[in-house]
Coordinates of C-alpha atoms and ligand atoms in Angstrom, one line a residue:
M118 CA -9.7 -153.0 2.9
E119 CA -11.0 -149.4 1.9
K120 CA -14.9 -149.7 1.6
L121 CA -15.9 -148.7 -2.0
L122 CA -19.6 -148.5 -1.6
P123 CA -21.5 -146.3 0.7
T124 CA -23.6 -148.2 3.1
I125 CA -27.3 -147.8 3.7
L126 CA -28.9 -148.7 7.0
L127 CA -32.8 -149.5 6.4
A128 CA -34.3 -149.1 9.9
G129 CA -38.1 -150.0 10.5
A130 CA -40.1 -152.7 11.0
D131 CA -42.0 -153.3 7.7
K132 CA -40.2 -156.1 6.2
N133 CA -41.5 -155.6 2.8
I134 CA -40.3 -152.1 2.4
H135 CA -37.0 -153.3 3.5
D136 CA -37.0 -156.0 0.6
E137 CA -38.2 -153.6 -1.9
L138 CA -35.4 -151.4 -1.2
K139 CA -32.8 -153.9 -0.9
N140 CA -34.1 -154.9 -4.6
I141 CA -33.3 -151.2 -5.8
L142 CA -30.2 -150.5 -4.0
K143 CA -28.6 -154.1 -5.0
G144 CA -25.1 -153.7 -6.5
K145 CA -25.2 -150.0 -5.9
Y146 CA -24.9 -149.8 -2.4
I147 CA -24.2 -152.2 0.5
V148 CA -27.5 -152.4 2.6
V149 CA -27.9 -154.0 6.1
S150 CA -31.1 -153.7 7.7
A151 CA -32.6 -153.6 11.3
D152 CA -36.2 -154.0 12.5
N153 CA -35.9 -153.0 15.9
E154 CA -34.3 -150.3 18.1
Q155 CA -31.4 -152.3 19.6
E156 CA -30.4 -154.0 16.3
C157 CA -30.4 -150.3 15.0
K158 CA -27.8 -149.4 17.8
N159 CA -25.7 -152.5 17.1
I160 CA -25.2 -151.8 13.7
L161 CA -24.7 -148.1 14.2
S162 CA -22.0 -148.8 16.8
N163 CA -20.1 -151.5 15.1
D164 CA -20.4 -150.3 11.4
K165 CA -19.9 -147.1 9.4
I166 CA -23.1 -146.1 8.2
D167 CA -23.5 -143.4 5.3
V168 CA -27.4 -142.9 5.0
I169 CA -30.2 -144.2 7.4
F170 CA -33.5 -145.2 5.7
V171 CA -36.5 -145.0 8.2
C172 CA -39.7 -146.2 7.3
L173 CA -41.9 -143.7 9.0
N174 CA -45.4 -145.9 8.1
S175 CA -48.2 -144.9 10.8
Q176 CA -47.7 -148.2 12.7
I177 CA -44.2 -147.1 14.1
T178 CA -44.3 -145.8 17.5
D179 CA -41.5 -147.1 19.7
E180 CA -38.5 -146.5 17.0
F181 CA -39.8 -142.9 16.4
D182 CA -38.5 -141.6 19.8
F183 CA -35.2 -143.3 19.2
F184 CA -34.9 -141.3 15.8
K185 CA -35.6 -138.3 17.0
T186 CA -32.9 -138.7 19.4
L187 CA -30.5 -139.7 16.9
S188 CA -30.5 -136.4 15.4
K189 CA -29.1 -134.8 18.4
D190 CA -26.5 -137.5 19.0
D191 CA -22.9 -136.0 18.4
N192 CA -21.9 -139.6 17.1
Y193 CA -24.6 -139.8 14.4
K194 CA -25.9 -136.7 13.9
N195 CA -24.1 -136.0 10.6
I196 CA -25.5 -139.4 9.1
P197 CA -28.1 -138.4 6.7
I198 CA -31.6 -139.7 7.3
L199 CA -33.8 -140.2 4.4
A200 CA -37.4 -140.8 5.2
V201 CA -39.7 -143.4 3.9
V202 CA -43.3 -142.2 3.7
T203 CA -46.5 -143.3 2.1
Y204 CA -47.9 -141.0 -0.6
G205 CA -50.5 -138.9 0.9
D206 CA -49.8 -139.7 4.6
L207 CA -49.3 -136.1 6.0
E208 CA -48.6 -137.8 9.5
S209 CA -45.7 -139.4 8.3
V210 CA -44.2 -136.4 6.7
S211 CA -44.6 -134.4 9.8
R212 CA -42.5 -137.4 11.6
A213 CA -40.1 -136.9 9.0
I214 CA -39.8 -133.4 9.7
E215 CA -39.4 -134.0 13.5
I216 CA -36.5 -136.5 13.4
G217 CA -34.5 -134.1 11.3
A218 CA -34.6 -136.0 7.8
S219 CA -32.6 -134.7 5.0
E220 CA -34.9 -136.0 2.4
F221 CA -37.8 -138.2 2.1
V222 CA -38.9 -140.6 -0.6
T223 CA -42.5 -141.7 -0.9
M224 CA -44.1 -145.0 -1.6
P225 CA -44.7 -146.4 -4.1
F226 CA -41.1 -145.9 -5.1
N227 CA -39.8 -144.5 -8.3
E228 CA -36.2 -146.1 -8.7
N229 CA -34.8 -143.1 -10.5
I230 CA -36.1 -140.7 -7.8
L231 CA -35.0 -142.6 -5.2
L232 CA -31.6 -143.2 -6.3
Y233 CA -31.1 -139.5 -7.3
R234 CA -32.4 -138.5 -3.7
I235 CA -29.7 -140.7 -2.3
R236 CA -26.7 -139.6 -4.5
N237 CA -27.7 -135.8 -3.3
V238 CA -27.9 -136.8 0.5
L239 CA -24.4 -138.2 0.0
A240 CA -23.1 -135.7 -2.0
H241 CA -24.5 -132.8 0.6
C242 CA -22.8 -134.9 3.0
Q243 CA -19.4 -135.3 1.5
Q244 CA -19.5 -131.3 1.3
A245 CA -20.3 -130.7 4.8
E246 CA -17.5 -132.9 5.7
K247 CA -14.9 -131.1 3.6
D248 CA -16.2 -127.8 4.8
A249 CA -15.6 -129.2 8.6
Q250 CA -11.9 -130.3 7.6
I251 CA -11.0 -127.0 6.0
K252 CA -12.6 -125.3 9.1
E253 CA -10.3 -127.4 11.2
M254 CA -7.2 -126.7 8.7
N255 CA -8.0 -122.9 8.8
R256 CA -7.9 -123.5 12.9
F257 CA -4.7 -125.1 12.7
I258 CA -3.2 -122.4 10.3
E259 CA -4.6 -119.4 12.2
I260 CA -3.7 -120.3 15.8
D261 CA -0.8 -120.6 17.7
Q262 CA -0.5 -124.2 18.8
L263 CA 1.0 -123.7 22.3
T264 CA -1.5 -120.8 23.6
G265 CA -4.4 -121.0 21.5
L266 CA -4.1 -117.3 20.9
Y267 CA -4.2 -116.0 17.1
N268 CA -1.1 -116.1 15.4
R269 CA 0.9 -113.0 14.0
A270 CA -0.6 -113.4 10.6
T271 CA -4.2 -113.8 11.9
F272 CA -4.0 -111.2 14.4
Y273 CA -3.0 -108.9 11.6
K274 CA -5.9 -109.7 9.8
K275 CA -8.6 -109.8 12.5
A276 CA -7.1 -106.3 14.1
A277 CA -7.4 -104.6 10.6
A278 CA -11.0 -105.9 10.1
L279 CA -12.0 -104.9 13.7
I280 CA -10.4 -101.4 13.5
Q281 CA -11.8 -101.0 10.0
E282 CA -15.4 -102.0 10.7
N283 CA -15.5 -99.8 13.8
P284 CA -14.1 -96.5 13.0
E285 CA -16.3 -95.1 15.6
V286 CA -14.3 -96.9 18.3
Q287 CA -10.7 -95.8 19.4
Y288 CA -8.3 -98.6 19.4
C289 CA -5.2 -99.2 21.0
I290 CA -2.6 -102.0 20.1
V291 CA -0.6 -103.1 23.3
Y292 CA 2.5 -105.1 22.8
L293 CA 3.6 -107.0 25.7
D294 CA 7.1 -108.6 26.7
I295 CA 8.4 -110.7 29.6
S296 CA 11.7 -109.3 30.8
C297 CA 14.4 -111.6 31.0
F298 CA 12.3 -114.7 29.5
K299 CA 15.4 -116.3 28.3
V300 CA 17.0 -116.8 31.8
I301 CA 13.7 -118.3 32.9
N302 CA 14.1 -120.8 30.3
D303 CA 17.7 -121.2 31.2
L304 CA 16.9 -121.3 34.6
F305 CA 14.0 -123.5 34.7
H306 CA 12.4 -126.4 32.4
T307 CA 11.2 -125.2 29.1
E308 CA 7.7 -126.7 30.4
T309 CA 8.0 -123.8 33.0
G310 CA 8.3 -121.2 30.2
N311 CA 5.4 -123.0 28.3
L312 CA 3.3 -122.6 31.6
I313 CA 4.0 -119.0 32.1
L314 CA 3.2 -118.4 28.3
K315 CA -0.1 -120.3 28.4
T316 CA -1.4 -118.8 31.9
A317 CA -0.5 -115.2 30.3
A318 CA -2.5 -116.3 27.1
N319 CA -5.7 -117.4 29.2
Y320 CA -5.1 -114.3 31.0
F321 CA -5.1 -112.0 27.8
M322 CA -8.1 -114.1 26.5
R323 CA -10.2 -113.4 29.5
A324 CA -9.1 -109.7 29.7
I325 CA -9.8 -108.6 26.3
N326 CA -13.2 -110.4 25.8
A327 CA -13.4 -112.0 22.4
R328 CA -16.2 -109.5 21.4
I329 CA -14.4 -106.3 21.9
G330 CA -11.1 -107.3 21.0
V331 CA -8.1 -109.8 19.8
A332 CA -5.3 -111.0 21.2
S333 CA -2.2 -113.0 19.8
R334 CA 1.2 -114.1 20.6
I335 CA 3.0 -113.0 17.7
E336 CA 6.5 -114.7 18.6
A337 CA 8.4 -116.1 21.6
D338 CA 7.4 -114.2 24.7
H339 CA 5.7 -111.3 22.6
F340 CA 2.0 -110.9 22.9
V341 CA -0.1 -108.3 21.0
L342 CA -3.8 -107.1 22.0
C343 CA -6.1 -104.8 20.1
V344 CA -8.6 -103.5 22.4
P345 CA -11.0 -100.7 22.2
Q346 CA -9.2 -97.6 24.4
D347 CA -12.2 -97.0 26.8
T348 CA -12.3 -100.5 28.3
L349 CA -8.3 -100.7 28.8
D350 CA -6.8 -99.8 32.2
M351 CA -3.1 -100.5 31.8
D352 CA -2.3 -100.2 35.7
R353 CA -5.2 -102.9 36.1
L354 CA -4.0 -105.0 33.1
I355 CA -0.5 -105.5 34.4
R356 CA -1.6 -105.8 38.2
D357 CA -3.7 -108.7 37.6
L358 CA -1.5 -110.3 34.9
D359 CA 1.4 -110.1 38.0
T360 CA -1.2 -111.8 40.6
T361 CA -2.2 -114.5 38.0
I362 CA 1.8 -115.1 37.1
K363 CA 2.5 -115.1 40.8
S364 CA -0.2 -117.5 41.5
L365 CA 2.0 -119.9 39.6
G366 CA 4.3 -120.1 42.4
I367 CA 7.5 -119.7 40.3
S368 CA 10.6 -118.4 42.3
H369 CA 11.7 -116.0 39.7
N370 CA 10.2 -112.2 39.5
I371 CA 8.6 -112.9 36.3
L372 CA 7.5 -109.3 34.9
F373 CA 5.8 -108.3 31.7
F374 CA 6.2 -104.8 30.2
A375 CA 3.8 -103.2 27.7
G376 CA 4.2 -100.3 24.8
V377 CA 1.1 -98.9 23.9
Y378 CA 0.1 -97.4 20.7
P379 CA -3.1 -95.5 20.4
V380 CA -4.6 -96.1 16.8
V381 CA -4.8 -92.6 15.3
D382 CA -4.4 -93.3 11.8
I383 CA -6.9 -96.5 11.2
N384 CA -5.4 -97.1 7.8
L385 CA -1.9 -98.0 9.0
P386 CA -0.9 -101.4 8.5
V387 CA -1.3 -103.3 11.5
D388 CA 2.4 -104.7 11.8
Q389 CA 3.3 -100.8 11.7
M390 CA 1.0 -100.2 14.6
C391 CA 2.8 -103.1 16.5
D392 CA 6.1 -101.6 15.4
R393 CA 5.0 -98.5 17.2
A394 CA 4.0 -100.2 20.4
S395 CA 7.1 -101.8 20.3
M396 CA 8.9 -98.8 20.0
A397 CA 7.1 -97.3 23.1
L398 CA 8.0 -100.6 25.0
S399 CA 11.7 -100.2 24.0
K400 CA 11.9 -96.8 25.9
I401 CA 11.2 -98.4 29.2
K402 CA 13.4 -101.4 28.4
G403 CA 15.5 -102.0 31.6
N404 CA 13.5 -99.4 33.9
Y405 CA 11.8 -101.5 36.4
V406 CA 9.9 -98.6 37.6
R407 CA 7.8 -98.1 34.6
R408 CA 5.8 -101.3 33.5
Y409 CA 4.2 -99.5 30.4
N410 CA 4.7 -96.7 28.0
F411 CA 2.7 -95.1 25.6
Y412 CA 3.8 -94.0 21.9
D413 CA 4.3 -90.5 20.9
V414 CA 4.9 -89.2 17.5
G415 CA 8.3 -87.9 18.6
M416 CA 9.4 -91.4 18.9
R417 CA 8.9 -91.9 15.4
D418 CA 11.0 -89.1 14.2
R419 CA 13.7 -89.8 16.4
M420 CA 13.5 -93.7 15.0
L421 CA 13.4 -92.5 11.6
K422 CA 16.7 -90.3 12.3
E423 CA 18.3 -92.9 14.2
Q424 CA 17.9 -95.1 11.1
M425 CA 19.1 -92.7 8.7
I426 CA 22.3 -92.4 10.9
V427 CA 22.9 -96.0 10.9
R428 CA 22.4 -96.2 7.5
D429 CA 24.7 -93.5 6.1
M430 CA 27.8 -93.8 9.0
E431 CA 29.9 -95.9 7.1
F432 CA 29.6 -94.1 3.7
A433 CA 30.0 -90.8 5.6
L434 CA 33.4 -91.7 7.1
K435 CA 34.5 -92.7 3.7
D436 CA 33.4 -89.8 2.1
N437 CA 34.9 -87.2 5.0
Q438 CA 31.5 -86.1 6.0
F439 CA 33.3 -86.0 9.5
T440 CA 35.4 -83.2 10.7
I441 CA 36.7 -81.9 13.7
F442 CA 35.9 -78.5 15.6
L443 CA 38.4 -77.4 18.1
Q444 CA 37.3 -75.7 21.2
P445 CA 40.1 -73.6 22.9
I446 CA 40.8 -74.0 26.5
F447 CA 41.7 -70.7 28.3
R448 CA 43.8 -69.9 31.5
P449 CA 42.1 -66.5 32.7
E450 CA 45.4 -65.6 34.8
T451 CA 47.8 -65.3 31.7
N452 CA 45.0 -64.9 29.1
E453 CA 46.2 -67.7 27.0
I454 CA 44.8 -70.6 24.9
V455 CA 46.4 -73.6 27.0
S456 CA 44.9 -76.7 25.3
A457 CA 41.7 -77.4 23.1
E458 CA 39.3 -80.2 23.0
A459 CA 38.5 -82.2 19.6
L460 CA 34.8 -82.4 18.8
V461 CA 33.5 -84.0 16.0
R462 CA 31.0 -82.9 13.7
W463 CA 29.1 -84.2 10.8
F464 CA 28.0 -82.5 7.9
H465 CA 25.5 -84.4 6.0
P466 CA 24.8 -83.7 2.2
E467 CA 21.1 -83.8 3.0
S468 CA 20.5 -83.0 6.7
G469 CA 23.3 -80.5 7.0
M470 CA 25.1 -80.1 10.2
I471 CA 24.4 -82.9 12.6
S472 CA 25.0 -82.3 16.3
P473 CA 26.9 -85.1 18.2
G474 CA 24.2 -85.2 20.9
Y475 CA 22.3 -87.2 18.2
F476 CA 24.9 -89.4 16.7
I477 CA 27.1 -90.5 19.3
P478 CA 24.3 -92.1 21.4
V479 CA 23.6 -94.2 18.5
F480 CA 27.0 -95.1 17.6
E481 CA 27.7 -95.9 21.3
R482 CA 25.1 -98.1 21.0
N483 CA 26.2 -100.0 17.7
G484 CA 29.9 -100.0 18.4
F485 CA 30.5 -97.6 15.4
I486 CA 32.1 -94.9 17.9
V487 CA 35.2 -96.9 18.1
K488 CA 36.0 -96.5 14.2
L489 CA 35.0 -92.7 14.4
D490 CA 37.1 -91.9 17.6
R491 CA 39.9 -93.3 15.9
F492 CA 39.2 -91.2 12.9
V493 CA 39.2 -88.2 15.3
W494 CA 42.4 -89.1 16.9
E495 CA 44.0 -89.3 13.5
A496 CA 42.7 -85.7 12.2
V497 CA 43.8 -84.2 15.5
C498 CA 47.3 -85.6 15.0
K499 CA 47.3 -84.6 11.3
F500 CA 46.5 -81.2 12.7
L501 CA 49.2 -80.9 15.1
R502 CA 51.7 -82.1 12.4
S503 CA 50.7 -79.5 10.1
R504 CA 51.2 -76.8 12.6
L505 CA 54.5 -78.4 13.4
D506 CA 55.6 -78.4 9.8
A507 CA 54.4 -75.0 9.6
G508 CA 56.8 -74.0 12.4
K509 CA 54.0 -72.7 14.5
K510 CA 53.2 -73.3 18.2
I511 CA 51.2 -76.1 19.3
V512 CA 49.0 -76.5 22.3
P513 CA 48.0 -80.3 23.8
V514 CA 44.3 -81.5 22.4
S515 CA 42.1 -83.3 24.2
V516 CA 40.4 -86.2 22.6
N517 CA 37.2 -88.3 23.8
V518 CA 37.8 -91.8 24.2
S519 CA 34.5 -93.3 24.3
R520 CA 34.3 -96.5 26.9
L521 CA 33.7 -98.9 24.2
N522 CA 37.4 -98.4 23.2
F523 CA 38.2 -99.9 25.9
Y524 CA 37.3 -103.3 25.1
S525 CA 39.7 -103.1 22.0
L526 CA 42.9 -104.7 22.8
D527 CA 45.0 -102.7 20.5
L528 CA 43.9 -99.3 21.7
L529 CA 47.4 -98.4 23.3
I530 CA 49.1 -100.0 20.0
F531 CA 46.8 -97.8 17.8
M532 CA 47.8 -94.5 19.7
L533 CA 51.5 -95.2 19.8
N534 CA 51.3 -96.0 16.2
L535 CA 49.8 -92.7 15.5
I536 CA 52.2 -90.8 17.3
K537 CA 54.8 -92.5 15.6
K538 CA 53.1 -91.9 12.1
Y539 CA 52.9 -88.2 12.4
D540 CA 56.2 -87.9 14.5
L541 CA 54.4 -86.3 17.7
E542 CA 55.0 -86.8 21.4
P543 CA 52.5 -88.1 23.6
W544 CA 51.8 -85.2 26.1
M545 CA 50.4 -83.7 22.9
L546 CA 47.3 -85.7 22.8
K547 CA 45.2 -85.8 26.3
L548 CA 42.8 -88.5 26.6
E549 CA 39.3 -87.6 28.1
V550 CA 37.6 -90.6 29.7
T551 CA 34.3 -90.6 31.5
E552 CA 33.4 -92.4 34.5
S553 CA 31.1 -94.8 32.4
A554 CA 34.1 -96.7 31.4
Y555 CA 35.1 -97.0 35.0
T556 CA 31.7 -98.3 36.0
D557 CA 31.6 -100.9 33.1
N558 CA 35.0 -102.6 34.2
P559 CA 37.1 -100.8 36.7
Q560 CA 40.1 -103.4 36.6
Q561 CA 40.6 -103.3 32.9
L562 CA 40.4 -99.6 32.9
I563 CA 42.8 -99.2 35.6
N564 CA 45.1 -101.4 33.6
I565 CA 44.9 -99.7 30.3
I566 CA 44.8 -96.2 31.8
N567 CA 48.0 -97.4 33.8
Q568 CA 49.7 -98.4 30.4
F569 CA 48.8 -95.0 28.7
K570 CA 50.4 -93.1 31.6
E571 CA 53.6 -95.0 31.6
N572 CA 53.8 -94.3 27.9
G573 CA 53.5 -90.4 28.6
F574 CA 49.7 -89.7 27.8
P575 CA 48.0 -87.2 29.9
I576 CA 44.8 -88.5 31.4
L577 CA 41.6 -86.4 32.0
M578 CA 38.5 -87.2 33.5
D579 CA 35.5 -85.7 31.6
D580 CA 32.3 -84.6 33.3
F581 CA 33.3 -85.2 36.7
G582 CA 30.7 -85.2 39.3
S583 CA 28.0 -86.4 37.0
G584 CA 28.2 -89.9 38.1
Y585 CA 28.3 -91.8 41.4
S586 CA 31.7 -93.3 41.1
S587 CA 33.7 -90.2 40.6
L588 CA 35.6 -90.5 43.9
N589 CA 36.1 -94.0 43.4
M590 CA 37.6 -93.6 40.3
L591 CA 39.9 -90.8 41.6
K592 CA 40.9 -93.3 44.4
N593 CA 42.2 -95.9 41.8
I594 CA 43.3 -94.1 39.0
Q595 CA 46.0 -91.8 38.6
I596 CA 44.1 -88.7 36.9
D597 CA 46.0 -85.6 35.5
I598 CA 43.1 -83.4 34.7
L599 CA 39.6 -82.9 36.4
K600 CA 37.0 -81.5 34.0
V601 CA 34.1 -80.5 36.1
D602 CA 30.7 -81.2 34.7
M603 CA 29.0 -78.3 33.3
A604 CA 25.9 -79.0 35.5
F605 CA 28.1 -77.2 38.5
V606 CA 28.9 -74.2 36.5
R607 CA 25.2 -73.6 35.2
E608 CA 24.0 -73.9 39.0
I609 CA 26.8 -71.7 40.3
E610 CA 25.0 -68.2 40.4
H611 CA 21.7 -69.5 41.9
S612 CA 23.1 -72.4 44.2
E613 CA 25.1 -72.2 47.4
R614 CA 25.6 -76.0 47.1
A615 CA 26.9 -76.1 43.9
R616 CA 29.2 -73.3 44.7
T617 CA 30.6 -75.1 47.7
I618 CA 30.9 -78.3 45.9
L619 CA 32.8 -76.6 43.0
L620 CA 35.0 -75.1 45.7
M621 CA 35.5 -78.6 47.3
I622 CA 36.3 -80.1 43.9
I623 CA 38.8 -77.6 43.1
G624 CA 40.7 -77.9 46.3
L625 CA 40.7 -81.6 46.1
A626 CA 42.4 -81.5 42.7
K627 CA 44.8 -79.3 43.8
E628 CA 45.5 -81.3 47.0
L629 CA 45.9 -84.5 44.7
G630 CA 48.1 -82.4 42.2
M631 CA 45.6 -82.5 39.3
G632 CA 44.7 -79.7 37.0
V633 CA 41.2 -78.6 36.8
V634 CA 39.2 -77.4 33.7
T635 CA 35.5 -75.7 34.0
E636 CA 33.3 -76.7 31.3
G637 CA 30.1 -74.5 30.1
V638 CA 31.0 -71.1 31.2
E639 CA 28.9 -68.7 29.2
T640 CA 28.8 -65.5 31.3
Q641 CA 31.0 -63.3 33.0
T642 CA 29.4 -63.7 36.3
Q643 CA 30.3 -67.6 35.9
L644 CA 33.8 -66.9 35.1
D645 CA 33.9 -64.3 38.2
Y646 CA 32.8 -67.1 40.6
I647 CA 35.1 -69.5 39.1
T648 CA 38.1 -67.6 39.1
S649 CA 37.8 -66.5 42.6
M650 CA 38.0 -70.1 43.8
G651 CA 41.4 -70.8 42.7
S652 CA 43.1 -71.3 39.3
V653 CA 41.6 -73.2 37.1
D654 CA 41.3 -73.5 33.1
I655 CA 38.1 -72.5 31.2
Q656 CA 36.2 -74.1 28.3
G657 CA 32.9 -72.5 27.3
Y658 CA 31.3 -70.3 25.1
Y659 CA 32.1 -67.2 27.0
F660 CA 35.5 -67.4 25.7
S661 CA 34.8 -69.5 22.5
K662 CA 32.5 -72.1 20.7
P663 CA 34.2 -75.2 19.3
L664 CA 35.9 -73.6 15.9
A665 CA 36.6 -75.0 12.5
I666 CA 40.5 -75.8 12.3
K667 CA 40.9 -72.3 10.0
D668 CA 39.2 -70.5 12.7
F669 CA 40.8 -72.1 15.8
N670 CA 44.2 -71.4 14.0
A671 CA 43.2 -67.5 13.4
L672 CA 42.0 -67.3 17.0
F673 CA 45.0 -68.9 18.6
E674 CA 47.3 -66.8 16.5
K675 CA 45.5 -63.7 18.0
Y676 CA 45.9 -65.0 21.5
D677 CA 49.4 -65.7 21.3
S678 CA 50.6 -62.6 19.8
V679 CA 48.4 -61.0 23.0
A680 CA 50.4 -63.6 25.5
A681 CA 53.5 -62.7 23.4
Q682 CA 53.1 -58.8 24.3
V683 CA 52.3 -59.4 28.1
Ligands
C2E777 P1 31.6 -83.4 26.0 O1 32.9 -84.2 25.7 O2 31.2 -83.1 27.4 O3 32.0 -82.0 25.1 C1 31.6 -80.8 25.4 C2 30.6 -80.2 25.0 O4 30.0 -78.9 25.6 C3 30.7 -80.0 23.4 O5 29.2 -80.6 22.8 C4 30.7 -78.5 23.3 O6 30.7 -78.0 22.2 C5 29.6 -78.3 24.8 N1 30.0 -76.9 25.1 C6 31.2 -76.5 25.6 N2 31.4 -75.1 26.1 C7 30.0 -75.0 26.2 C8 28.9 -74.1 26.9 O7 29.7 -72.8 27.4 N3 27.7 -74.0 26.8 C9 27.3 -75.0 26.4 N4 25.8 -75.4 26.6 N5 27.9 -76.2 25.9 C10 29.3 -76.0 25.7 P2 29.2 -81.3 21.4 O8 30.4 -80.9 20.4 O9 27.8 -80.8 21.0 O10 29.6 -82.5 21.9 C11 28.6 -83.1 22.8 C12 29.3 -84.5 23.3 O11 29.3 -85.4 22.4 C13 30.4 -84.5 23.8 O12 30.4 -84.0 25.1 C14 31.1 -85.7 23.9 O13 30.6 -86.7 24.9 C15 30.5 -86.2 22.5 N6 31.4 -86.1 21.4 C16 31.6 -85.0 20.7 N7 32.7 -85.4 19.7 C17 33.1 -86.6 20.2 C18 33.9 -87.7 19.8 O14 35.0 -87.4 18.9 N8 34.2 -88.8 20.4 C19 33.2 -88.9 21.3 N9 33.4 -90.2 22.0 N10 32.5 -88.1 22.0 C20 32.4 -87.0 21.1
CA778 CA1 34.8 -84.4 26.4
CA779 CA1 32.4 -82.8 29.0

């Protein structure tokens, strides 16, 4: 049954005082009394006592020591003590202070004052209890229950306070992530994953030293620290962390990677500081040699640009902001334009012309390249059809086929439909494929390319020599044309090795019955070197940059008439 009245323990040997107090307290409180130390102990351990009255008149000796220890005992220290002292007895007053009494009442008793004191002491006590509960609740809300570190919200608050209160200190935000933590959770039990997280948390707690920094597990296997830069030694932090985690003896390589943002702008919200540290970390994801990376300003600009690209891409495609440029490919022997490569351009209404070097890698990451490539292919078909309709000569046009396309089951059907829709023939479209497509999934690429070849599309291998599997790919796929990576041409004047390799590539291609295009030819010297090596086609600024369709047509007409005269 719930206890309604508070219980008061009267402790002390003086029976008369007990009786007098019982009289006053009757009906208002439950009163129990103990006239020796042992009895006191029994009652305290069996009952819930709310207030202890201790009679401290000059006779007591033994019990006094007991009460002195009571105020230090964790089980009882929160029970308020009301000392009963005799008016004018200074010795008993000083004893009251010594035992840590909350209040004292003097004899002879004044009933009103006595009851008032009890109410005061109880109210004070309840408040203290409430405060303790709130503190415990706050702890619960602020702390990550698994690791005991601050959670995300608390970290943001504490780190902001630390940074703001110490403007003279240069702080760093360190964002840490475990590589392949999901794999660890899958391979082992969740408890193993938890053990790793707890061990790392302990390590961070020790490493940062609570007086100078704060640490948090902000989600899953992501930790952040806010520490003064002059106490931060990243090599050591990672090395010691490795040692600590290795000591767990888990048979899997568990590696932490980190991004560091040195807090330059102390008014930046802490969540954005964490984003910057995380961005620095994302730059070394998958690179097992570098374990940490510092944020630099360029990263933010690049991120904003990338966000803009992703935000605007779908609309841009509908809004016709993408167009094709054509870069002619020349045959020096006959001084003819023998082909062209379609290269996409983005005319953004605010940012102006954006180079494919910026947006193609973004689209390759988010998959939009598949849509854009199809748009480009169709634009090329329209171009060819319009020339044919005007009764003009055409040359085959190369289109880039980004590796992601090879995951679409309808790639060949799409191309065949295009050819049909614009009444073209497959030889008019050459497909430029890079080695990366082959590295991704060789068998699938071999199958698809073979189907394209069976349907009459010429296949061109782009950037030949820039990767590692070039020769392998040549062995397994029937390529029609090799497009030599620009790097060889760039080196041709200075490097004997580059010249030798280029010569071998040209020889090899001839041997295998393939055509060769060299890309990136910018100077007469480069051209001379190349033409001395054999008959190859040339794509490069020396002859022409990529041109808008109108300009390409004009140049084509000019060359064609020259060729006709020869
Ligand atoms: P890529 O396929 O290797 O295209 C050749 C790039 O070299 C083009 O850059 C071209 O303008 C440039 N180039 C040509 N001659 C010279 C020269 O003499 N000197 C120098 N320095 N550069 C030369 P662009 O148009 O900026 O395209 C860059 C890359 O973007 C392309 O490299 C290609 O990987 C990609 N790309 C462009 N358009 C498309 C497209 O429609 N689809 C796909 N998937 N990728 C595209
Ligand atoms: Ca290309
Ligand atoms: Ca190329």
